[in-house]
Amino acid sequence: MLTTAHGAQAGTEGLNSQLQSIPLVEQGVPRDPMFQQVSPAETGVRFQNRLKTENVRRYLSNGAGVTTGDYDGDGRPDIYLVGQDVPNKLYRQVAPFRFRDVTDEAGVSGGDAIGAGASFVDIDNDGDLDIYVCNYLTANQLYVNDGNGTFSEKAKAF
């Protein structure tokens, strides 16, 4: 329900008489769902941020991250997922809602780092997106896009 006060000012007498309720969605009218679940078999995205038993409490308030951006310039957003006790993953979108895991060939798995978040950013201002990864207990990583589907880790250089 949306409640509005047409022309009323806070503290005015008779405010309640000026309020009206308007349904946001017409009741009883079926609508198409806004979202639907799509399986990993359909999308190609297979990622679970599984935590080691000994790390569950330490990560309780932390979590990992995800960022989307068109790192290869093909007009389709790609996905970079950050893992804590699992490697990070880069998925290149090859068709609408269809992705391919390019992590190993791109060189952006994060190694043994415990990921906390990531962002696509054009750090070197060359027109393509680089990946900045925030880590827990280890140095952050900056993967600079080489422009050919691969990245070079250059956090110390920046």
CSV table of C-alpha atoms in Angstrom, one decimal:
chain,number,residue,atom,x,y,z
A,1,MET,CA,0.0,0.0,0.0
A,2,LEU,CA,1.2,3.5,-0.8
A,3,THR,CA,-0.1,6.3,1.5
A,4,THR,CA,-0.1,9.8,0.2
A,5,ALA,CA,-1.1,13.2,1.5
A,6,HIS,CA,-2.1,15.5,-1.3
A,7,GLY,CA,-1.0,19.1,-0.4
A,8,ALA,CA,-0.9,18.4,3.3
A,9,GLN,CA,1.9,19.7,5.5
A,10,ALA,CA,3.2,17.9,8.6
A,11,GLY,CA,1.5,19.1,11.7
A,12,THR,CA,-1.6,20.4,9.9
A,13,GLU,CA,-5.1,19.9,11.4
A,14,GLY,CA,-7.1,17.3,9.5
A,15,LEU,CA,-4.1,15.6,8.0
A,16,ASN,CA,-5.8,12.2,8.4
A,17,SER,CA,-8.7,13.3,6.3
A,18,GLN,CA,-6.3,14.1,3.5
A,19,LEU,CA,-4.6,10.7,3.5
A,20,GLN,CA,-5.5,8.1,0.9
A,21,SER,CA,-4.3,4.6,0.4
A,22,ILE,CA,-3.6,3.4,-3.2
A,23,PRO,CA,-2.9,-0.3,-3.9
A,24,LEU,CA,0.5,-0.6,-5.6
A,25,VAL,CA,-0.6,-3.7,-7.4
A,26,GLU,CA,-4.2,-4.4,-8.3
A,27,GLN,CA,-5.4,-7.3,-6.1
A,28,GLY,CA,-6.3,-10.6,-7.6
A,29,VAL,CA,-4.7,-9.8,-11.0
A,30,PRO,CA,-2.1,-12.4,-11.9
A,31,ARG,CA,1.3,-11.0,-13.0
A,32,ASP,CA,4.4,-12.4,-14.5
A,33,PRO,CA,7.1,-13.0,-12.0
A,34,MET,CA,9.9,-10.4,-11.9
A,35,PHE,CA,12.6,-13.0,-11.3
A,36,GLN,CA,12.9,-16.6,-12.0
A,37,GLN,CA,15.5,-19.2,-10.9
A,38,VAL,CA,17.8,-20.3,-13.6
A,39,SER,CA,19.9,-23.4,-13.1
A,40,PRO,CA,23.7,-23.6,-13.3
A,41,ALA,CA,23.3,-26.0,-16.3
A,42,GLU,CA,21.5,-23.2,-18.1
A,43,THR,CA,23.8,-20.3,-17.1
A,44,GLY,CA,27.1,-22.0,-16.9
A,45,VAL,CA,27.7,-20.3,-13.5
A,46,ARG,CA,28.8,-22.9,-10.9
A,47,PHE,CA,30.0,-21.2,-7.8
A,48,GLN,CA,29.5,-21.8,-4.1
A,49,ASN,CA,31.3,-19.9,-1.3
A,50,ARG,CA,31.9,-22.9,0.9
A,51,LEU,CA,33.5,-22.2,4.2
A,52,LYS,CA,35.9,-24.5,6.1
A,53,THR,CA,34.4,-25.6,9.4
A,54,GLU,CA,37.2,-23.9,11.4
A,55,ASN,CA,36.5,-20.5,9.6
A,56,VAL,CA,32.8,-20.3,10.0
A,57,ARG,CA,32.9,-18.1,13.2
A,58,ARG,CA,35.6,-15.9,11.9
A,59,TYR,CA,33.7,-15.1,8.7
A,60,LEU,CA,30.2,-14.9,10.3
A,61,SER,CA,30.0,-11.1,9.8
A,62,ASN,CA,32.2,-10.9,6.8
A,63,GLY,CA,31.0,-12.6,3.6
A,64,ALA,CA,32.5,-12.5,0.1
A,65,GLY,CA,31.5,-10.4,-2.9
A,66,VAL,CA,30.5,-10.1,-6.5
A,67,THR,CA,31.0,-7.5,-9.2
A,68,THR,CA,29.7,-7.2,-12.7
A,69,GLY,CA,31.2,-5.4,-15.6
A,70,ASP,CA,32.0,-5.7,-19.3
A,71,TYR,CA,35.8,-6.5,-19.0
A,72,ASP,CA,36.1,-7.7,-22.6
A,73,GLY,CA,34.2,-4.9,-24.3
A,74,ASP,CA,31.7,-7.1,-26.1
A,75,GLY,CA,28.7,-5.2,-24.7
A,76,ARG,CA,27.6,-8.0,-22.3
A,77,PRO,CA,28.2,-7.8,-18.5
A,78,ASP,CA,30.5,-10.4,-17.1
A,79,ILE,CA,30.6,-11.7,-13.5
A,80,TYR,CA,33.5,-11.9,-11.0
A,81,LEU,CA,32.7,-13.9,-7.8
A,82,VAL,CA,34.9,-13.7,-4.7
A,83,GLY,CA,35.4,-16.8,-2.6
A,84,GLN,CA,36.7,-17.1,1.0
A,85,ASP,CA,37.8,-20.7,1.2
A,86,VAL,CA,37.4,-21.3,-2.5
A,87,PRO,CA,39.0,-19.7,-5.5
A,88,ASN,CA,37.5,-16.6,-7.1
A,89,LYS,CA,35.8,-17.1,-10.4
A,90,LEU,CA,35.5,-14.9,-13.5
A,91,TYR,CA,32.6,-15.8,-15.8
A,92,ARG,CA,32.5,-14.2,-19.3
A,93,GLN,CA,29.0,-13.8,-20.8
A,94,VAL,CA,29.0,-15.5,-24.2
A,95,ALA,CA,25.2,-15.2,-24.9
A,96,PRO,CA,22.3,-13.7,-23.0
A,97,PHE,CA,22.4,-15.3,-19.5
A,98,ARG,CA,25.0,-17.9,-20.6
A,99,PHE,CA,28.5,-17.7,-19.1
A,100,ARG,CA,31.8,-19.5,-19.5
A,101,ASP,CA,34.3,-19.9,-16.7
A,102,VAL,CA,37.5,-18.1,-17.9
A,103,THR,CA,39.2,-17.8,-14.5
A,104,ASP,CA,42.3,-19.9,-15.2
A,105,GLU,CA,43.0,-18.5,-18.6
A,106,ALA,CA,42.5,-15.0,-17.3
A,107,GLY,CA,44.7,-15.6,-14.3
A,108,VAL,CA,42.4,-14.1,-11.6
A,109,SER,CA,41.7,-17.0,-9.2
A,110,GLY,CA,43.0,-15.1,-6.2
A,111,GLY,CA,45.3,-17.9,-5.1
A,112,ASP,CA,45.0,-18.8,-1.4
A,113,ALA,CA,43.7,-15.3,-0.5
A,114,ILE,CA,40.6,-15.1,1.6
A,115,GLY,CA,38.4,-12.8,-0.5
A,116,ALA,CA,36.1,-10.2,1.0
A,117,GLY,CA,34.9,-8.2,-2.0
A,118,ALA,CA,35.7,-7.0,-5.5
A,119,SER,CA,35.1,-4.2,-8.0
A,120,PHE,CA,35.5,-3.7,-11.7
A,121,VAL,CA,37.4,-0.4,-12.2
A,122,ASP,CA,39.5,1.1,-15.0
A,123,ILE,CA,42.5,1.8,-12.7
A,124,ASP,CA,44.9,2.6,-15.5
A,125,ASN,CA,42.5,4.6,-17.6
A,126,ASP,CA,43.1,2.6,-20.8
A,127,GLY,CA,39.4,2.0,-21.5
A,128,ASP,CA,39.0,-1.6,-20.3
A,129,LEU,CA,38.0,-2.8,-16.9
A,130,ASP,CA,40.5,-4.1,-14.3
A,131,ILE,CA,39.5,-6.1,-11.2
A,132,TYR,CA,40.3,-4.9,-7.6
A,133,VAL,CA,39.9,-7.6,-5.0
A,134,CYS,CA,39.8,-6.9,-1.2
A,135,ASN,CA,41.2,-9.7,0.9
A,136,TYR,CA,41.0,-10.7,4.6
A,137,LEU,CA,44.4,-11.1,6.4
A,138,THR,CA,46.4,-10.8,3.1
A,139,ALA,CA,47.2,-8.0,0.7
A,140,ASN,CA,44.5,-6.9,-1.7
A,141,GLN,CA,44.9,-7.7,-5.4
A,142,LEU,CA,44.7,-5.6,-8.5
A,143,TYR,CA,44.3,-7.5,-11.7
A,144,VAL,CA,45.1,-5.1,-14.6
A,145,ASN,CA,43.4,-6.1,-17.8
A,146,ASP,CA,46.0,-6.9,-20.5
A,147,GLY,CA,43.4,-6.4,-23.3
A,148,ASN,CA,43.6,-9.9,-24.6
A,149,GLY,CA,41.5,-11.9,-22.1
A,150,THR,CA,44.3,-12.1,-19.5
A,151,PHE,CA,45.1,-10.0,-16.4
A,152,SER,CA,48.3,-9.2,-14.6
A,153,GLU,CA,48.4,-8.7,-10.8
A,154,LYS,CA,49.9,-5.3,-10.2
A,155,ALA,CA,48.7,-4.1,-6.8
A,156,LYS,CA,52.2,-3.2,-5.6
A,157,ALA,CA,52.8,-1.0,-8.7
A,158,PHE,CA,49.8,1.1,-7.8
